[in-house]
Amino acid sequence: MNRQKRVAIINDLSGIGKCSLAVALPLFSVLNIEACPLPTAVLSNQTGFDEFSFYDLSDSMKDTLEIWQRSNEHFDAIYTGFLGSEEQIEMIEKLIRFNNKAIVIVDPVMGDNGDIYNTYTVALCNKIKELVCMADIITPNITEAIILAENNFKEINIDNIDINKVKSIAKSLSKLGPSYVVITGVIVDNSIFNILYSKDTDEFHLEKSPYYNCSYSGTGDIFTSLITGYILKGFNIKVAIKKASKFISKALDKTINVSTDPRYGIQFEGILKEVLLDEL
């Protein structure tokens, strides 16, 4: 029997609004991957709601990481999402150096729909760029990609952006260090694209899905969790992106039929078995 793969998931935990750790843990579990959560913050609701509480867990993270290092705990992958402070990024950088054989996947959570999240500062966004430099794979949405590329997203129509412009941004981000740049949620006409740039081969791959004219909480977290999981199961990144995009489209179909408030996320639980069936 093959050894069970292990991933450290560094992200927030929101009580309401399915996203981050709440969606990552079941996805990794159904793929038979040991998921080791390291919460960065606890929120009453995800930040798309009008009101939410926010508790920074930097002190808890520091204690956990020190214990993990003393115990010589290692991971096959390190996957980061929502981060609450610059101090947290410094801790993660240390974890990456200690796990120098791990695949590093960074979802540089900073904003969406042309806006930076209100828990983020310019200094924190700049610090995330340091983390991107240590990553093998990054999965920014189009807003985050533009921020990382130091372009003014207010001057770019992200709702109907030119694909060639996105390709140019992806290529520029690869120069920071990542072997693979996946820019998610690129809306063109009535379709939404996940655009992959592979630095080693200088190639692009576009994965196209229907656009439902609505943005649901947590779809980016589901996407990055699944591509991380599929890669750990031995699939190449193109196949991983295709499988993740297909799963999200199916879950969206089910969610839209029941008219769920997008802030609560998509109803993916009922089709979890399809993640496993698709993996076999």
mmCIF file with all atom_site columns, N, CA and C in Angstrom, residues 191-259:
data_model
loop_
_atom_site.group_PDB
_atom_site.id
_atom_site.type_symbol
_atom_site.label_atom_id
_atom_site.label_alt_id
_atom_site.label_comp_id
_atom_site.label_asym_id
_atom_site.label_entity_id
_atom_site.label_seq_id
_atom_site.pdbx_PDB_ins_code
_atom_site.Cartn_x
_atom_site.Cartn_y
_atom_site.Cartn_z
_atom_site.occupancy
_atom_site.B_iso_or_equiv
_atom_site.pdbx_formal_charge
_atom_site.auth_seq_id
_atom_site.auth_comp_id
_atom_site.auth_asym_id
_atom_site.auth_atom_id
_atom_site.pdbx_PDB_model_num
ATOM 1   N N  . SER A 1 191 ? -18.434 33.159 -20.636 1.00 0.00 ? 191 SER A N  1
ATOM 2   C CA . SER A 1 191 ? -17.617 32.055 -20.152 1.00 0.00 ? 191 SER A CA 1
ATOM 3   C C  . SER A 1 191 ? -16.647 32.546 -19.085 1.00 0.00 ? 191 SER A C  1
ATOM 4   N N  . ILE A 1 192 ? -16.192 31.590 -18.266 1.00 0.00 ? 192 ILE A N  1
ATOM 5   C CA . ILE A 1 192 ? -15.186 31.902 -17.255 1.00 0.00 ? 192 ILE A CA 1
ATOM 6   C C  . ILE A 1 192 ? -14.011 30.954 -17.469 1.00 0.00 ? 192 ILE A C  1
ATOM 7   N N  . PHE A 1 193 ? -12.798 31.502 -17.413 1.00 0.00 ? 193 PHE A N  1
ATOM 8   C CA . PHE A 1 193 ? -11.602 30.742 -17.741 1.00 0.00 ? 193 PHE A CA 1
ATOM 9   C C  . PHE A 1 193 ? -10.676 30.635 -16.529 1.00 0.00 ? 193 PHE A C  1
ATOM 10  N N  . ASN A 1 194 ? -10.029 29.477 -16.412 1.00 0.00 ? 194 ASN A N  1
ATOM 11  C CA . ASN A 1 194 ? -8.849  29.323 -15.559 1.00 0.00 ? 194 ASN A CA 1
ATOM 12  C C  . ASN A 1 194 ? -7.666  29.190 -16.510 1.00 0.00 ? 194 ASN A C  1
ATOM 13  N N  . ILE A 1 195 ? -6.703  30.081 -16.379 1.00 0.00 ? 195 ILE A N  1
ATOM 14  C CA . ILE A 1 195 ? -5.621  30.186 -17.358 1.00 0.00 ? 195 ILE A CA 1
ATOM 15  C C  . ILE A 1 195 ? -4.299  29.779 -16.706 1.00 0.00 ? 195 ILE A C  1
ATOM 16  N N  . LEU A 1 196 ? -3.707  28.726 -17.252 1.00 0.00 ? 196 LEU A N  1
ATOM 17  C CA . LEU A 1 196 ? -2.447  28.183 -16.743 1.00 0.00 ? 196 LEU A CA 1
ATOM 18  C C  . LEU A 1 196 ? -1.285  28.619 -17.624 1.00 0.00 ? 196 LEU A C  1
ATOM 19  N N  . TYR A 1 197 ? -0.223  29.094 -16.971 1.00 0.00 ? 197 TYR A N  1
ATOM 20  C CA . TYR A 1 197 ? 1.043   29.319 -17.670 1.00 0.00 ? 197 TYR A CA 1
ATOM 21  C C  . TYR A 1 197 ? 2.101   28.432 -17.039 1.00 0.00 ? 197 TYR A C  1
ATOM 22  N N  . SER A 1 198 ? 2.745   27.615 -17.870 1.00 0.00 ? 198 SER A N  1
ATOM 23  C CA . SER A 1 198 ? 3.823   26.725 -17.421 1.00 0.00 ? 198 SER A CA 1
ATOM 24  C C  . SER A 1 198 ? 5.152   27.340 -17.830 1.00 0.00 ? 198 SER A C  1
ATOM 25  N N  . LYS A 1 199 ? 5.937   27.735 -16.843 1.00 0.00 ? 199 LYS A N  1
ATOM 26  C CA . LYS A 1 199 ? 7.177   28.462 -17.130 1.00 0.00 ? 199 LYS A CA 1
ATOM 27  C C  . LYS A 1 199 ? 8.198   27.589 -17.862 1.00 0.00 ? 199 LYS A C  1
ATOM 28  N N  . ASP A 1 200 ? 8.322   26.323 -17.459 1.00 0.00 ? 200 ASP A N  1
ATOM 29  C CA . ASP A 1 200 ? 9.359   25.462 -18.037 1.00 0.00 ? 200 ASP A CA 1
ATOM 30  C C  . ASP A 1 200 ? 9.165   25.238 -19.532 1.00 0.00 ? 200 ASP A C  1
ATOM 31  N N  . THR A 1 201 ? 7.912   25.145 -19.960 1.00 0.00 ? 201 THR A N  1
ATOM 32  C CA . THR A 1 201 ? 7.619   24.886 -21.374 1.00 0.00 ? 201 THR A CA 1
ATOM 33  C C  . THR A 1 201 ? 7.168   26.134 -22.126 1.00 0.00 ? 201 THR A C  1
ATOM 34  N N  . ASP A 1 202 ? 6.976   27.233 -21.391 1.00 0.00 ? 202 ASP A N  1
ATOM 35  C CA . ASP A 1 202 ? 6.498   28.488 -21.983 1.00 0.00 ? 202 ASP A CA 1
ATOM 36  C C  . ASP A 1 202 ? 5.186   28.257 -22.740 1.00 0.00 ? 202 ASP A C  1
ATOM 37  N N  . GLU A 1 203 ? 4.264   27.523 -22.087 1.00 0.00 ? 203 GLU A N  1
ATOM 38  C CA . GLU A 1 203 ? 2.988   27.191 -22.711 1.00 0.00 ? 203 GLU A CA 1
ATOM 39  C C  . GLU A 1 203 ? 1.814   27.660 -21.851 1.00 0.00 ? 203 GLU A C  1
ATOM 40  N N  . PHE A 1 204 ? 0.713   27.943 -22.516 1.00 0.00 ? 204 PHE A N  1
ATOM 41  C CA . PHE A 1 204 ? -0.532  28.309 -21.847 1.00 0.00 ? 204 PHE A CA 1
ATOM 42  C C  . PHE A 1 204 ? -1.559  27.196 -22.037 1.00 0.00 ? 204 PHE A C  1
ATOM 43  N N  . HIS A 1 205 ? -2.426  27.057 -21.067 1.00 0.00 ? 205 HIS A N  1
ATOM 44  C CA . HIS A 1 205 ? -3.567  26.147 -21.179 1.00 0.00 ? 205 HIS A CA 1
ATOM 45  C C  . HIS A 1 205 ? -4.778  26.870 -20.620 1.00 0.00 ? 205 HIS A C  1
ATOM 46  N N  . LEU A 1 206 ? -5.866  26.906 -21.389 1.00 0.00 ? 206 LEU A N  1
ATOM 47  C CA . LEU A 1 206 ? -7.092  27.577 -20.970 1.00 0.00 ? 206 LEU A CA 1
ATOM 48  C C  . LEU A 1 206 ? -8.178  26.548 -20.709 1.00 0.00 ? 206 LEU A C  1
ATOM 49  N N  . GLU A 1 207 ? -8.757  26.608 -19.507 1.00 0.00 ? 207 GLU A N  1
ATOM 50  C CA . GLU A 1 207 ? -9.867  25.723 -19.150 1.00 0.00 ? 207 GLU A CA 1
ATOM 51  C C  . GLU A 1 207 ? -11.138 26.574 -19.067 1.00 0.00 ? 207 GLU A C  1
ATOM 52  N N  . LYS A 1 208 ? -12.083 26.280 -19.948 1.00 0.00 ? 208 LYS A N  1
ATOM 53  C CA . LYS A 1 208 ? -13.280 27.099 -20.100 1.00 0.00 ? 208 LYS A CA 1
ATOM 54  C C  . LYS A 1 208 ? -14.487 26.434 -19.451 1.00 0.00 ? 208 LYS A C  1
ATOM 55  N N  . SER A 1 209 ? -15.280 27.241 -18.716 1.00 0.00 ? 209 SER A N  1
ATOM 56  C CA . SER A 1 209 ? -16.513 26.759 -18.092 1.00 0.00 ? 209 SER A CA 1
ATOM 57  C C  . SER A 1 209 ? -17.606 27.806 -18.313 1.00 0.00 ? 209 SER A C  1
ATOM 58  N N  . PRO A 1 210 ? -18.869 27.405 -18.179 1.00 0.00 ? 210 PRO A N  1
ATOM 59  C CA . PRO A 1 210 ? -19.957 28.390 -18.303 1.00 0.00 ? 210 PRO A CA 1
ATOM 60  C C  . PRO A 1 210 ? -19.895 29.408 -17.172 1.00 0.00 ? 210 PRO A C  1
ATOM 61  N N  . TYR A 1 211 ? -20.271 30.652 -17.475 1.00 0.00 ? 211 TYR A N  1
ATOM 62  C CA . TYR A 1 211 ? -20.324 31.695 -16.456 1.00 0.00 ? 211 TYR A CA 1
ATOM 63  C C  . TYR A 1 211 ? -21.780 31.921 -16.059 1.00 0.00 ? 211 TYR A C  1
ATOM 64  N N  . TYR A 1 212 ? -22.056 31.874 -14.751 1.00 0.00 ? 212 TYR A N  1
ATOM 65  C CA . TYR A 1 212 ? -23.422 31.952 -14.254 1.00 0.00 ? 212 TYR A CA 1
ATOM 66  C C  . TYR A 1 212 ? -23.813 33.360 -13.801 1.00 0.00 ? 212 TYR A C  1
ATOM 67  N N  . ASN A 1 213 ? -22.978 34.335 -14.134 1.00 0.00 ? 213 ASN A N  1
ATOM 68  C CA . ASN A 1 213 ? -23.264 35.738 -13.819 1.00 0.00 ? 213 ASN A CA 1
ATOM 69  C C  . ASN A 1 213 ? -23.439 35.958 -12.316 1.00 0.00 ? 213 ASN A C  1
ATOM 70  N N  . CYS A 1 214 ? -22.652 35.231 -11.529 1.00 0.00 ? 214 CYS A N  1
ATOM 71  C CA . CYS A 1 214 ? -22.731 35.360 -10.083 1.00 0.00 ? 214 CYS A CA 1
ATOM 72  C C  . CYS A 1 214 ? -21.439 34.832 -9.473  1.00 0.00 ? 214 CYS A C  1
ATOM 73  N N  . SER A 1 215 ? -20.999 35.450 -8.382  1.00 0.00 ? 215 SER A N  1
ATOM 74  C CA . SER A 1 215 ? -19.772 35.038 -7.712  1.00 0.00 ? 215 SER A CA 1
ATOM 75  C C  . SER A 1 215 ? -20.104 34.403 -6.369  1.00 0.00 ? 215 SER A C  1
ATOM 76  N N  . TYR A 1 216 ? -19.767 33.111 -6.213  1.00 0.00 ? 216 TYR A N  1
ATOM 77  C CA . TYR A 1 216 ? -20.081 32.373 -5.002  1.00 0.00 ? 216 TYR A CA 1
ATOM 78  C C  . TYR A 1 216 ? -18.852 32.268 -4.093  1.00 0.00 ? 216 TYR A C  1
ATOM 79  N N  . SER A 1 217 ? -19.090 32.387 -2.795  1.00 0.00 ? 217 SER A N  1
ATOM 80  C CA . SER A 1 217 ? -18.023 32.234 -1.800  1.00 0.00 ? 217 SER A CA 1
ATOM 81  C C  . SER A 1 217 ? -17.399 30.852 -1.900  1.00 0.00 ? 217 SER A C  1
ATOM 82  N N  . GLY A 1 218 ? -16.062 30.814 -1.810  1.00 0.00 ? 218 GLY A N  1
ATOM 83  C CA . GLY A 1 218 ? -15.361 29.554 -1.631  1.00 0.00 ? 218 GLY A CA 1
ATOM 84  C C  . GLY A 1 218 ? -15.005 28.780 -2.884  1.00 0.00 ? 218 GLY A C  1
ATOM 85  N N  . THR A 1 219 ? -15.440 29.237 -4.061  1.00 0.00 ? 219 THR A N  1
ATOM 86  C CA . THR A 1 219 ? -15.119 28.465 -5.268  1.00 0.00 ? 219 THR A CA 1
ATOM 87  C C  . THR A 1 219 ? -13.618 28.428 -5.528  1.00 0.00 ? 219 THR A C  1
ATOM 88  N N  . GLY A 1 220 ? -12.928 29.525 -5.241  1.00 0.00 ? 220 GLY A N  1
ATOM 89  C CA . GLY A 1 220 ? -11.471 29.548 -5.407  1.00 0.00 ? 220 GLY A CA 1
ATOM 90  C C  . GLY A 1 220 ? -10.782 28.594 -4.445  1.00 0.00 ? 220 GLY A C  1
ATOM 91  N N  . ASP A 1 221 ? -11.296 28.492 -3.215  1.00 0.00 ? 221 ASP A N  1
ATOM 92  C CA . ASP A 1 221 ? -10.724 27.573 -2.233  1.00 0.00 ? 221 ASP A CA 1
ATOM 93  C C  . ASP A 1 221 ? -10.942 26.123 -2.661  1.00 0.00 ? 221 ASP A C  1
ATOM 94  N N  . ILE A 1 222 ? -12.121 25.832 -3.196  1.00 0.00 ? 222 ILE A N  1
ATOM 95  C CA . ILE A 1 222 ? -12.398 24.480 -3.682  1.00 0.00 ? 222 ILE A CA 1
ATOM 96  C C  . ILE A 1 222 ? -11.473 24.160 -4.852  1.00 0.00 ? 222 ILE A C  1
ATOM 97  N N  . PHE A 1 223 ? -11.316 25.112 -5.758  1.00 0.00 ? 223 PHE A N  1
ATOM 98  C CA . PHE A 1 223 ? -10.466 24.898 -6.931  1.00 0.00 ? 223 PHE A CA 1
ATOM 99  C C  . PHE A 1 223 ? -9.027  24.591 -6.526  1.00 0.00 ? 223 PHE A C  1
ATOM 100 N N  . THR A 1 224 ? -8.437  25.422 -5.676  1.00 0.00 ? 224 THR A N  1
ATOM 101 C CA . THR A 1 224 ? -7.036  25.222 -5.307  1.00 0.00 ? 224 THR A CA 1
ATOM 102 C C  . THR A 1 224 ? -6.855  23.970 -4.465  1.00 0.00 ? 224 THR A C  1
ATOM 103 N N  . SER A 1 225 ? -7.817  23.678 -3.599  1.00 0.00 ? 225 SER A N  1
ATOM 104 C CA . SER A 1 225 ? -7.745  22.441 -2.810  1.00 0.00 ? 225 SER A CA 1
ATOM 105 C C  . SER A 1 225 ? -7.742  21.227 -3.727  1.00 0.00 ? 225 SER A C  1
ATOM 106 N N  . LEU A 1 226 ? -8.617  21.236 -4.725  1.00 0.00 ? 226 LEU A N  1
ATOM 107 C CA . LEU A 1 226 ? -8.711  20.087 -5.619  1.00 0.00 ? 226 LEU A CA 1
ATOM 108 C C  . LEU A 1 226 ? -7.478  19.933 -6.505  1.00 0.00 ? 226 LEU A C  1
ATOM 109 N N  . ILE A 1 227 ? -6.947  21.031 -7.038  1.00 0.00 ? 227 ILE A N  1
ATOM 110 C CA . ILE A 1 227 ? -5.770  20.842 -7.889  1.00 0.00 ? 227 ILE A CA 1
ATOM 111 C C  . ILE A 1 227 ? -4.579  20.379 -7.044  1.00 0.00 ? 227 ILE A C  1
ATOM 112 N N  . THR A 1 228 ? -4.502  20.859 -5.794  1.00 0.00 ? 228 THR A N  1
ATOM 113 C CA . THR A 1 228 ? -3.452  20.374 -4.893  1.00 0.00 ? 228 THR A CA 1
ATOM 114 C C  . THR A 1 228 ? -3.630  18.873 -4.634  1.00 0.00 ? 228 THR A C  1
ATOM 115 N N  . GLY A 1 229 ? -4.858  18.483 -4.339  1.00 0.00 ? 229 GLY A N  1
ATOM 116 C CA . GLY A 1 229 ? -5.135  17.083 -4.065  1.00 0.00 ? 229 GLY A CA 1
ATOM 117 C C  . GLY A 1 229 ? -4.865  16.188 -5.256  1.00 0.00 ? 229 GLY A C  1
ATOM 118 N N  . TYR A 1 230 ? -5.311  16.597 -6.429  1.00 0.00 ? 230 TYR A N  1
ATOM 119 C CA . TYR A 1 230 ? -5.106  15.773 -7.622  1.00 0.00 ? 230 TYR A CA 1
ATOM 120 C C  . TYR A 1 230 ? -3.622  15.665 -7.983  1.00 0.00 ? 230 TYR A C  1
ATOM 121 N N  . ILE A 1 231 ? -2.878  16.732 -7.792  1.00 0.00 ? 231 ILE A N  1
ATOM 122 C CA . ILE A 1 231 ? -1.435  16.670 -8.053  1.00 0.00 ? 231 ILE A CA 1
ATOM 123 C C  . ILE A 1 231 ? -0.767  15.688 -7.089  1.00 0.00 ? 231 ILE A C  1
ATOM 124 N N  . LEU A 1 232 ? -1.164  15.719 -5.821  1.00 0.00 ? 232 LEU A N  1
ATOM 125 C CA . LEU A 1 232 ? -0.616  14.769 -4.853  1.00 0.00 ? 232 LEU A CA 1
ATOM 126 C C  . LEU A 1 232 ? -1.002  13.334 -5.195  1.00 0.00 ? 232 LEU A C  1
ATOM 127 N N  . LYS A 1 233 ? -2.115  13.155 -5.899  1.00 0.00 ? 233 LYS A N  1
ATOM 128 C CA . LYS A 1 233 ? -2.523  11.818 -6.337  1.00 0.00 ? 233 LYS A CA 1
ATOM 129 C C  . LYS A 1 233 ? -1.825  11.391 -7.625  1.00 0.00 ? 233 LYS A C  1
ATOM 130 N N  . GLY A 1 234 ? -1.000  12.275 -8.191  1.00 0.00 ? 234 GLY A N  1
ATOM 131 C CA . GLY A 1 234 ? -0.192  11.889 -9.334  1.00 0.00 ? 234 GLY A CA 1
ATOM 132 C C  . GLY A 1 234 ? -0.627  12.432 -10.675 1.00 0.00 ? 234 GLY A C  1
ATOM 133 N N  . PHE A 1 235 ? -1.682  13.244 -10.709 1.00 0.00 ? 235 PHE A N  1
ATOM 134 C CA . PHE A 1 235 ? -2.123  13.835 -11.963 1.00 0.00 ? 235 PHE A CA 1
ATOM 135 C C  . PHE A 1 235 ? -1.272  15.049 -12.314 1.00 0.00 ? 235 PHE A C  1
ATOM 136 N N  . ASN A 1 236 ? -1.101  15.317 -13.616 1.00 0.00 ? 236 ASN A N  1
ATOM 137 C CA . ASN A 1 236 ? -0.386  16.536 -13.998 1.00 0.00 ? 236 ASN A CA 1
ATOM 138 C C  . ASN A 1 236 ? -1.301  17.736 -13.812 1.00 0.00 ? 236 ASN A C  1
ATOM 139 N N  . ILE A 1 237 ? -0.731  18.921 -13.848 1.00 0.00 ? 237 ILE A N  1
ATOM 140 C CA . ILE A 1 237 ? -1.494  20.105 -13.471 1.00 0.00 ? 237 ILE A CA 1
ATOM 141 C C  . ILE A 1 237 ? -2.619  20.417 -14.459 1.00 0.00 ? 237 ILE A C  1
ATOM 142 N N  . LYS A 1 238 ? -2.444  20.113 -15.742 1.00 0.00 ? 238 LYS A N  1
ATOM 143 C CA . LYS A 1 238 ? -3.526  20.352 -16.701 1.00 0.00 ? 238 LYS A CA 1
ATOM 144 C C  . LYS A 1 238 ? -4.742  19.498 -16.386 1.00 0.00 ? 238 LYS A C  1
ATOM 145 N N  . VAL A 1 239 ? -4.493  18.221 -16.101 1.00 0.00 ? 239 VAL A N  1
ATOM 146 C CA . VAL A 1 239 ? -5.593  17.314 -15.752 1.00 0.00 ? 239 VAL A CA 1
ATOM 147 C C  . VAL A 1 239 ? -6.232  17.744 -14.437 1.00 0.00 ? 239 VAL A C  1
ATOM 148 N N  . ALA A 1 240 ? -5.413  18.155 -13.476 1.00 0.00 ? 240 ALA A N  1
ATOM 149 C CA . ALA A 1 240 ? -5.927  18.603 -12.181 1.00 0.00 ? 240 ALA A CA 1
ATOM 150 C C  . ALA A 1 240 ? -6.861  19.798 -12.348 1.00 0.00 ? 240 ALA A C  1
ATOM 151 N N  . ILE A 1 241 ? -6.479  20.744 -13.187 1.00 0.00 ? 241 ILE A N  1
ATOM 152 C CA . ILE A 1 241 ? -7.309  21.927 -13.434 1.00 0.00 ? 241 ILE A CA 1
ATOM 153 C C  . ILE A 1 241 ? -8.622  21.528 -14.105 1.00 0.00 ? 241 ILE A C  1
ATOM 154 N N  . LYS A 1 242 ? -8.547  20.624 -15.067 1.00 0.00 ? 242 LYS A N  1
ATOM 155 C CA . LYS A 1 242 ? -9.756  20.169 -15.763 1.00 0.00 ? 242 LYS A CA 1
ATOM 156 C C  . LYS A 1 242 ? -10.719 19.504 -14.793 1.00 0.00 ? 242 LYS A C  1
ATOM 157 N N  . LYS A 1 243 ? -10.202 18.619 -13.935 1.00 0.00 ? 243 LYS A N  1
ATOM 158 C CA . LYS A 1 243 ? -11.045 17.907 -12.983 1.00 0.00 ? 243 LYS A CA 1
ATOM 159 C C  . LYS A 1 243 ? -11.661 18.875 -11.967 1.00 0.00 ? 243 LYS A C  1
ATOM 160 N N  . ALA A 1 244 ? -10.856 19.810 -11.462 1.00 0.00 ? 244 ALA A N  1
ATOM 161 C CA . ALA A 1 244 ? -11.354 20.771 -10.472 1.00 0.00 ? 244 ALA A CA 1
ATOM 162 C C  . ALA A 1 244 ? -12.433 21.670 -11.084 1.00 0.00 ? 244 ALA A C  1
ATOM 163 N N  . SER A 1 245 ? -12.202 22.123 -12.299 1.00 0.00 ? 245 SER A N  1
ATOM 164 C CA . SER A 1 245 ? -13.179 22.995 -12.973 1.00 0.00 ? 245 SER A CA 1
ATOM 165 C C  . SER A 1 245 ? -14.487 22.253 -13.216 1.00 0.00 ? 245 SER A C  1
ATOM 166 N N  . LYS A 1 246 ? -14.392 20.997 -13.604 1.00 0.00 ? 246 LYS A N  1
ATOM 167 C CA . LYS A 1 246 ? -15.577 20.172 -13.864 1.00 0.00 ? 246 LYS A CA 1
ATOM 168 C C  . LYS A 1 246 ? -16.395 19.978 -12.589 1.00 0.00 ? 246 LYS A C  1
ATOM 169 N N  . PHE A 1 247 ? -15.717 19.723 -11.471 1.00 0.00 ? 247 PHE A N  1
ATOM 170 C CA . PHE A 1 247 ? -16.414 19.524 -10.201 1.00 0.00 ? 247 PHE A CA 1
ATOM 171 C C  . PHE A 1 247 ? -17.153 20.792 -9.780  1.00 0.00 ? 247 PHE A C  1
ATOM 172 N N  . ILE A 1 248 ? -16.486 21.929 -9.891  1.00 0.00 ? 248 ILE A N  1
ATOM 173 C CA . ILE A 1 248 ? -17.112 23.191 -9.487  1.00 0.00 ? 248 ILE A CA 1
ATOM 174 C C  . ILE A 1 248 ? -18.317 23.501 -10.364 1.00 0.00 ? 248 ILE A C  1
ATOM 175 N N  . SER A 1 249 ? -18.223 23.249 -11.656 1.00 0.00 ? 249 SER A N  1
ATOM 176 C CA . SER A 1 249 ? -19.361 23.484 -12.558 1.00 0.00 ? 249 SER A CA 1
ATOM 177 C C  . SER A 1 249 ? -20.560 22.639 -12.146 1.00 0.00 ? 249 SER A C  1
ATOM 178 N N  . LYS A 1 250 ? -20.321 21.370 -11.793 1.00 0.00 ? 250 LYS A N  1
ATOM 179 C CA . LYS A 1 250 ? -21.417 20.494 -11.365 1.00 0.00 ? 250 LYS A CA 1
ATOM 180 C C  . LYS A 1 250 ? -22.050 21.005 -10.069 1.00 0.00 ? 250 LYS A C  1
ATOM 181 N N  . ALA A 1 251 ? -21.207 21.431 -9.128  1.00 0.00 ? 251 ALA A N  1
ATOM 182 C CA . ALA A 1 251 ? -21.726 21.941 -7.861  1.00 0.00 ? 251 ALA A CA 1
ATOM 183 C C  . ALA A 1 251 ? -22.503 23.241 -8.070  1.00 0.00 ? 251 ALA A C  1
ATOM 184 N N  . LEU A 1 252 ? -22.030 24.081 -8.970  1.00 0.00 ? 252 LEU A N  1
ATOM 185 C CA . LEU A 1 252 ? -22.739 25.328 -9.272  1.00 0.00 ? 252 LEU A CA 1
ATOM 186 C C  . LEU A 1 252 ? -24.103 25.055 -9.879  1.00 0.00 ? 252 LEU A C  1
ATOM 187 N N  . ASP A 1 253 ? -24.172 24.078 -10.763 1.00 0.00 ? 253 ASP A N  1
ATOM 188 C CA . ASP A 1 253 ? -25.464 23.712 -11.358 1.00 0.00 ? 253 ASP A CA 1
ATOM 189 C C  . ASP A 1 253 ? -26.482 23.375 -10.275 1.00 0.00 ? 253 ASP A C  1
ATOM 190 N N  . LYS A 1 254 ? -26.069 22.598 -9.296  1.00 0.00 ? 254 LYS A N  1
ATOM 191 C CA . LYS A 1 254 ? -26.965 22.193 -8.221  1.00 0.00 ? 254 LYS A CA 1
ATOM 192 C C  . LYS A 1 254 ? -27.335 23.378 -7.330  1.00 0.00 ? 254 LYS A C  1
ATOM 193 N N  . THR A 1 255 ? -26.373 24.249 -7.092  1.00 0.00 ? 255 THR A N  1
ATOM 194 C CA . THR A 1 255 ? -26.601 25.388 -6.204  1.00 0.00 ? 255 THR A CA 1
ATOM 195 C C  . THR A 1 255 ? -27.562 26.391 -6.826  1.00 0.00 ? 255 THR A C  1
ATOM 196 N N  . ILE A 1 256 ? -27.367 26.682 -8.093  1.00 0.00 ? 256 ILE A N  1
ATOM 197 C CA . ILE A 1 256 ? -28.203 27.677 -8.774  1.00 0.00 ? 256 ILE A CA 1
ATOM 198 C C  . ILE A 1 256 ? -29.655 27.236 -8.822  1.00 0.00 ? 256 ILE A C  1
ATOM 199 N N  . ASN A 1 257 ? -29.886 25.938 -8.906  1.00 0.00 ? 257 ASN A N  1
ATOM 200 C CA . ASN A 1 257 ? -31.256 25.417 -8.967  1.00 0.00 ? 257 ASN A CA 1
ATOM 201 C C  . ASN A 1 257 ? -32.049 25.644 -7.688  1.00 0.00 ? 257 ASN A C  1
ATOM 202 N N  . VAL A 1 258 ? -31.358 25.914 -6.576  1.00 0.00 ? 258 VAL A N  1
ATOM 203 C CA . VAL A 1 258 ? -32.065 26.150 -5.307  1.00 0.00 ? 258 VAL A CA 1
ATOM 204 C C  . VAL A 1 258 ? -31.950 27.610 -4.859  1.00 0.00 ? 258 VAL A C  1
ATOM 205 N N  . SER A 1 259 ? -31.422 28.467 -5.722  1.00 0.00 ? 259 SER A N  1
ATOM 206 C CA . SER A 1 259 ? -31.377 29.923 -5.489  1.00 0.00 ? 259 SER A CA 1
ATOM 207 C C  . SER A 1 259 ? -30.738 30.293 -4.149  1.00 0.00 ? 259 SER A C  1
#
